[in-house]
CSV table of C-alpha atoms in Angstrom, one decimal:
chain,number,residue,atom,x,y,z
A,1,MET,CA,-19.2,-1.5,-33.7
A,2,ILE,CA,-21.6,1.3,-32.7
A,3,TYR,CA,-25.0,1.4,-34.3
A,4,LEU,CA,-26.6,4.8,-34.7
A,5,LYS,CA,-30.4,4.7,-34.9
A,6,ASN,CA,-32.6,6.6,-37.3
A,7,ASN,CA,-36.1,8.1,-36.4
A,8,GLU,CA,-37.8,4.8,-37.5
A,9,GLN,CA,-35.6,2.7,-35.3
A,10,LEU,CA,-35.8,5.1,-32.4
A,11,ALA,CA,-39.6,4.8,-32.6
A,12,LEU,CA,-39.4,1.0,-32.3
A,13,MET,CA,-37.0,1.3,-29.4
A,14,LYS,CA,-39.4,3.7,-27.6
A,15,GLU,CA,-42.0,1.1,-27.8
A,16,ALA,CA,-39.8,-1.6,-26.1
A,17,ASN,CA,-38.7,1.0,-23.5
A,18,ARG,CA,-42.3,2.0,-22.7
A,19,ILE,CA,-43.0,-1.6,-21.7
A,20,VAL,CA,-39.9,-1.6,-19.6
A,21,LYS,CA,-41.0,1.7,-17.9
A,22,ASN,CA,-44.4,0.2,-17.1
A,23,ALA,CA,-43.1,-3.2,-16.1
A,24,LEU,CA,-41.0,-1.3,-13.4
A,25,LEU,CA,-44.2,0.4,-12.3
A,26,VAL,CA,-45.8,-3.1,-11.9
A,27,ALA,CA,-42.8,-4.2,-9.8
A,28,GLU,CA,-43.0,-1.1,-7.6
A,29,GLU,CA,-46.6,-1.8,-6.9
A,30,THR,CA,-45.9,-5.5,-6.3
A,31,VAL,CA,-43.0,-5.0,-3.8
A,32,LYS,CA,-44.0,-5.5,-0.2
A,33,PRO,CA,-42.9,-7.6,2.8
A,34,GLY,CA,-43.9,-11.2,2.5
A,35,ILE,CA,-43.9,-11.8,-1.2
A,36,THR,CA,-41.3,-13.9,-2.9
A,37,THR,CA,-39.0,-12.8,-5.6
A,38,GLU,CA,-40.5,-15.5,-7.7
A,39,TYR,CA,-43.8,-13.9,-7.4
A,40,LEU,CA,-42.4,-10.5,-8.4
A,41,ASP,CA,-40.7,-12.1,-11.3
A,42,LYS,CA,-44.1,-13.6,-12.5
A,43,LYS,CA,-46.0,-10.3,-12.2
A,44,VAL,CA,-43.5,-8.5,-14.3
A,45,HIS,CA,-43.2,-11.5,-16.8
A,46,ASP,CA,-47.0,-11.7,-17.2
A,47,TYR,CA,-47.1,-7.8,-17.9
A,48,ILE,CA,-44.4,-7.9,-20.5
A,49,VAL,CA,-45.9,-10.9,-22.4
A,50,LYS,CA,-49.3,-9.1,-22.3
A,51,GLU,CA,-47.7,-6.2,-24.2
A,52,LYS,CA,-46.7,-8.7,-26.9
A,53,ALA,CA,-43.1,-8.4,-25.9
A,54,TYR,CA,-40.5,-10.9,-24.7
A,55,PRO,CA,-38.5,-10.5,-21.5
A,56,SER,CA,-35.0,-9.7,-22.6
A,57,PHE,CA,-33.2,-11.4,-19.6
A,58,LEU,CA,-35.1,-14.8,-19.9
A,59,ASN,CA,-32.6,-17.3,-21.1
A,60,TYR,CA,-30.0,-14.6,-21.9
A,61,GLU,CA,-26.7,-16.4,-21.7
A,62,GLY,CA,-28.5,-19.0,-19.5
A,63,PHE,CA,-30.2,-16.5,-17.1
A,64,PRO,CA,-33.2,-18.5,-15.9
A,65,LYS,CA,-35.8,-15.6,-15.0
A,66,SER,CA,-37.4,-12.6,-16.5
A,67,ILE,CA,-36.1,-10.0,-14.0
A,68,CYS,CA,-33.0,-9.6,-11.9
A,69,ALA,CA,-34.0,-9.1,-8.3
A,70,SER,CA,-31.2,-8.2,-6.0
A,71,ILE,CA,-31.7,-7.6,-2.3
A,72,ASP,CA,-29.5,-5.5,0.1
A,73,GLU,CA,-25.8,-6.5,-0.5
A,74,GLU,CA,-26.8,-8.0,-3.8
A,75,VAL,CA,-25.6,-5.5,-6.4
A,76,VAL,CA,-27.2,-7.0,-9.6
A,77,HIS,CA,-28.2,-10.2,-11.3
A,78,GLY,CA,-30.0,-11.8,-8.3
A,79,ILE,CA,-32.1,-14.8,-9.5
A,80,PRO,CA,-35.8,-14.8,-8.4
A,81,SER,CA,-36.7,-17.7,-6.1
A,82,SER,CA,-39.7,-19.0,-4.3
A,83,LYS,CA,-37.5,-19.3,-1.3
A,84,ARG,CA,-36.5,-15.6,-1.3
A,85,ILE,CA,-39.0,-13.7,0.8
A,86,LEU,CA,-39.0,-9.9,0.9
A,87,GLN,CA,-38.4,-8.7,4.5
A,88,GLU,CA,-39.3,-5.3,6.0
A,89,GLY,CA,-36.3,-2.9,6.1
A,90,SER,CA,-34.6,-4.4,3.1
A,91,ILE,CA,-34.1,-2.8,-0.3
A,92,ILE,CA,-34.5,-4.6,-3.6
A,93,SER,CA,-33.0,-3.7,-7.0
A,94,VAL,CA,-35.2,-4.8,-9.9
A,95,ASP,CA,-33.7,-4.8,-13.5
A,96,VAL,CA,-36.0,-5.3,-16.4
A,97,GLY,CA,-35.6,-5.8,-20.1
A,98,ALA,CA,-38.2,-6.1,-22.9
A,99,TYR,CA,-37.7,-7.1,-26.6
A,100,LYS,CA,-40.3,-6.1,-29.2
A,101,ASN,CA,-40.2,-5.4,-32.9
A,102,GLY,CA,-36.5,-6.3,-33.0
A,103,TYR,CA,-35.3,-3.9,-30.3
A,104,HIS,CA,-34.6,-4.0,-26.7
A,105,GLY,CA,-35.3,-1.7,-23.7
A,106,ASP,CA,-33.6,-1.9,-20.4
A,107,ALA,CA,-34.0,-0.1,-17.0
A,108,ALA,CA,-33.6,-0.7,-13.2
A,109,ARG,CA,-34.8,0.8,-10.0
A,110,THR,CA,-34.1,0.2,-6.4
A,111,PHE,CA,-37.3,0.0,-4.2
A,112,ALA,CA,-37.6,0.1,-0.4
A,113,ILE,CA,-39.4,-3.0,1.2
A,114,GLY,CA,-41.7,-1.5,3.7
A,115,LYS,CA,-40.1,1.0,6.1
A,116,ILE,CA,-36.4,1.4,5.7
A,117,SER,CA,-33.5,3.3,7.5
A,118,GLN,CA,-32.6,6.8,6.5
A,119,GLU,CA,-29.1,5.4,5.6
A,120,LYS,CA,-30.7,3.0,2.9
A,121,GLN,CA,-33.1,5.6,1.7
A,122,GLN,CA,-30.1,8.1,1.1
A,123,LEU,CA,-28.3,5.3,-0.8
A,124,ILE,CA,-31.3,4.8,-3.1
A,125,ASP,CA,-31.8,8.6,-3.5
A,126,VAL,CA,-28.0,9.3,-4.2
A,127,THR,CA,-27.9,6.5,-6.7
A,128,LYS,CA,-30.8,7.8,-8.6
A,129,GLN,CA,-29.6,11.3,-8.5
A,130,SER,CA,-26.2,10.2,-9.8
A,131,PHE,CA,-27.8,9.2,-13.0
A,132,PHE,CA,-29.4,12.7,-13.5
A,133,GLU,CA,-26.0,14.3,-12.7
A,134,ALA,CA,-24.6,12.5,-15.7
A,135,ILE,CA,-27.6,13.4,-17.8
A,136,LYS,CA,-26.8,17.1,-17.3
A,137,ILE,CA,-23.6,16.6,-19.4
A,138,VAL,CA,-24.9,14.2,-22.0
A,139,LYS,CA,-25.1,15.5,-25.6
A,140,GLU,CA,-23.4,15.0,-28.9
A,141,GLY,CA,-19.8,15.6,-28.6
A,142,ALA,CA,-19.5,14.9,-24.7
A,143,ARG,CA,-17.3,11.9,-23.9
A,144,LEU,CA,-17.9,8.6,-22.0
A,145,GLY,CA,-15.4,9.7,-19.4
A,146,ASP,CA,-17.6,12.7,-18.7
A,147,ILE,CA,-20.6,10.4,-17.8
A,148,GLY,CA,-18.5,8.3,-15.6
A,149,ASN,CA,-16.8,11.2,-13.8
A,150,ALA,CA,-20.2,12.9,-13.1
A,151,ILE,CA,-21.5,9.7,-11.4
A,152,ASP,CA,-18.5,8.8,-9.5
A,153,SER,CA,-17.7,12.3,-8.3
A,154,TYR,CA,-21.2,12.8,-7.1
A,155,VAL,CA,-21.5,9.5,-5.2
A,156,ARG,CA,-18.1,9.8,-3.5
A,157,SER,CA,-19.2,13.1,-2.1
A,158,PHE,CA,-21.6,11.0,0.1
A,159,GLY,CA,-18.8,8.5,1.0
A,160,TYR,CA,-20.2,5.8,-1.4
A,161,SER,CA,-18.3,3.8,-4.0
A,162,THR,CA,-18.8,3.0,-7.6
A,163,VAL,CA,-18.8,-0.7,-8.8
A,164,LYS,CA,-15.9,-1.0,-11.3
A,165,VAL,CA,-16.3,-4.6,-12.8
A,166,LEU,CA,-19.8,-4.0,-14.1
A,167,VAL,CA,-20.8,-1.2,-16.5
A,168,GLY,CA,-23.6,0.4,-18.6
A,169,HIS,CA,-23.7,-0.5,-22.3
A,170,GLY,CA,-25.0,0.3,-25.7
A,171,ILE,CA,-28.4,-1.1,-26.6
A,172,GLY,CA,-30.6,-1.7,-29.7
A,173,GLN,CA,-31.1,-4.8,-31.7
A,174,ASN,CA,-28.9,-6.5,-29.2
A,175,LEU,CA,-29.3,-6.2,-25.4
A,176,HIS,CA,-25.6,-5.4,-25.0
A,177,GLU,CA,-23.9,-3.4,-27.7
A,178,SER,CA,-20.8,-1.2,-28.0
A,179,PRO,CA,-19.8,1.0,-26.2
A,180,ASP,CA,-19.3,0.0,-22.6
A,181,VAL,CA,-20.4,2.9,-20.4
A,182,PRO,CA,-18.4,2.9,-17.0
A,183,ASN,CA,-19.9,4.7,-14.0
A,184,TYR,CA,-16.5,6.2,-13.2
A,185,GLY,CA,-13.8,7.8,-15.5
A,186,VAL,CA,-11.9,10.9,-16.4
A,187,ALA,CA,-13.7,13.9,-17.8
A,188,GLY,CA,-12.7,14.8,-21.3
A,189,ARG,CA,-11.6,11.1,-22.0
A,190,GLY,CA,-13.0,8.3,-23.8
A,191,LEU,CA,-15.3,7.9,-26.9
A,192,ARG,CA,-17.2,11.0,-28.1
A,193,LEU,CA,-21.1,10.6,-28.0
A,194,GLN,CA,-22.9,10.8,-31.5
A,195,ALA,CA,-26.5,11.7,-32.1
A,196,GLY,CA,-28.5,8.4,-32.7
A,197,MET,CA,-26.5,6.4,-30.2
A,198,THR,CA,-28.6,4.7,-27.7
A,199,ILE,CA,-27.0,3.6,-24.4
A,200,ALA,CA,-28.1,2.3,-21.0
A,201,ILE,CA,-26.6,4.5,-18.2
A,202,GLU,CA,-26.8,2.4,-15.0
A,203,PRO,CA,-25.0,3.6,-11.7
A,204,MET,CA,-24.4,0.6,-9.4
A,205,ILE,CA,-23.4,2.2,-6.1
A,206,ASN,CA,-22.2,0.6,-2.8
A,207,MET,CA,-22.7,2.1,0.6
A,208,GLY,CA,-19.3,0.7,1.4
A,209,ASP,CA,-16.2,-0.5,-0.5
A,210,TYR,CA,-16.4,-0.8,-4.4
A,211,ARG,CA,-15.2,-4.4,-4.4
A,212,VAL,CA,-17.6,-7.2,-5.3
A,213,GLU,CA,-17.8,-11.0,-5.3
A,214,PHE,CA,-20.0,-13.4,-7.5
A,215,LEU,CA,-21.9,-16.2,-5.7
A,216,SER,CA,-21.8,-19.8,-6.7
A,217,ASP,CA,-24.9,-19.5,-8.8
A,218,GLY,CA,-22.6,-17.8,-11.3
A,219,TRP,CA,-24.9,-14.7,-11.6
A,220,THR,CA,-25.6,-12.9,-8.3
A,221,CYS,CA,-23.0,-10.1,-7.6
A,222,VAL,CA,-22.7,-9.0,-4.1
A,223,THR,CA,-20.6,-6.4,-2.2
A,224,ALA,CA,-17.5,-7.9,-0.8
A,225,ASP,CA,-18.2,-6.2,2.6
A,226,ARG,CA,-21.8,-7.1,2.4
A,227,LYS,CA,-23.0,-3.6,2.8
A,228,PRO,CA,-26.0,-2.6,0.9
A,229,SER,CA,-25.9,-1.6,-2.9
A,230,ALA,CA,-28.3,0.2,-5.1
A,231,HIS,CA,-28.9,0.3,-8.9
A,232,TYR,CA,-30.6,2.9,-11.0
A,233,GLU,CA,-30.8,2.6,-14.9
A,234,ASN,CA,-32.5,4.1,-17.9
A,235,THR,CA,-32.1,3.7,-21.7
A,236,ILE,CA,-31.3,7.0,-23.4
A,237,ALA,CA,-30.9,8.3,-26.9
A,238,ILE,CA,-28.3,10.8,-27.7
A,239,THR,CA,-29.4,13.9,-29.6
A,240,LYS,CA,-27.7,17.0,-31.0
A,241,ASP,CA,-28.3,19.1,-27.9
A,242,GLY,CA,-29.0,16.6,-25.2
A,243,CYS,CA,-30.7,13.2,-24.8
A,244,GLU,CA,-34.0,11.7,-24.6
A,245,ILE,CA,-34.6,9.2,-21.7
A,246,LEU,CA,-36.7,6.4,-23.2
A,247,THR,CA,-37.6,4.7,-19.9
A,248,LEU,CA,-39.1,7.6,-18.1
């Protein structure tokens, strides 16, 4: 079932997403060579709690931390650890959720750790831009296939691939609601968007092959070829003539 939000509900969602936006700024300021992903998790956790919100991911289906911290070939759902130290030249995808006043916010960014290669920087830039390529066609009446096609077509023009087994999602009172929002698809196909829908669009883009594997921790998703992957996500609200990005 898809839940359409009224203005009052959207106002509550905007507050949760404001916290997510600022939590990612905290993460960006914190990321540097030598810190642990556990330390990064604590900094973001403490900010969310200070804002009188709850980290959406903490204990979600058993996930043990407040953020997902995924390095290089890790696509998503990396578990922060005191043993995982950030190294110069790597990239890290940080996914953050916050729950306040009955509603969730969700967004992700990929950051450079110190100085990185031009190849990795391009992967980050293209992944981010693929989100905005999708946003160009988002409005009431557009279809989910239009979103996925815009993302996939753009990244494939750079020789990259789109992760298929993980997708974006609806969001609101639940962290994950209907509909699924794939990052690939056929233009003109799929569910029609309606004003009042709130969805998380989140390109997960691999430098190499699209195939992925899950590690023995049951969470961490990595590229099968162990080439780098990047992640960019925002929560948006569909409007009559476009959308509002709630995490920017």
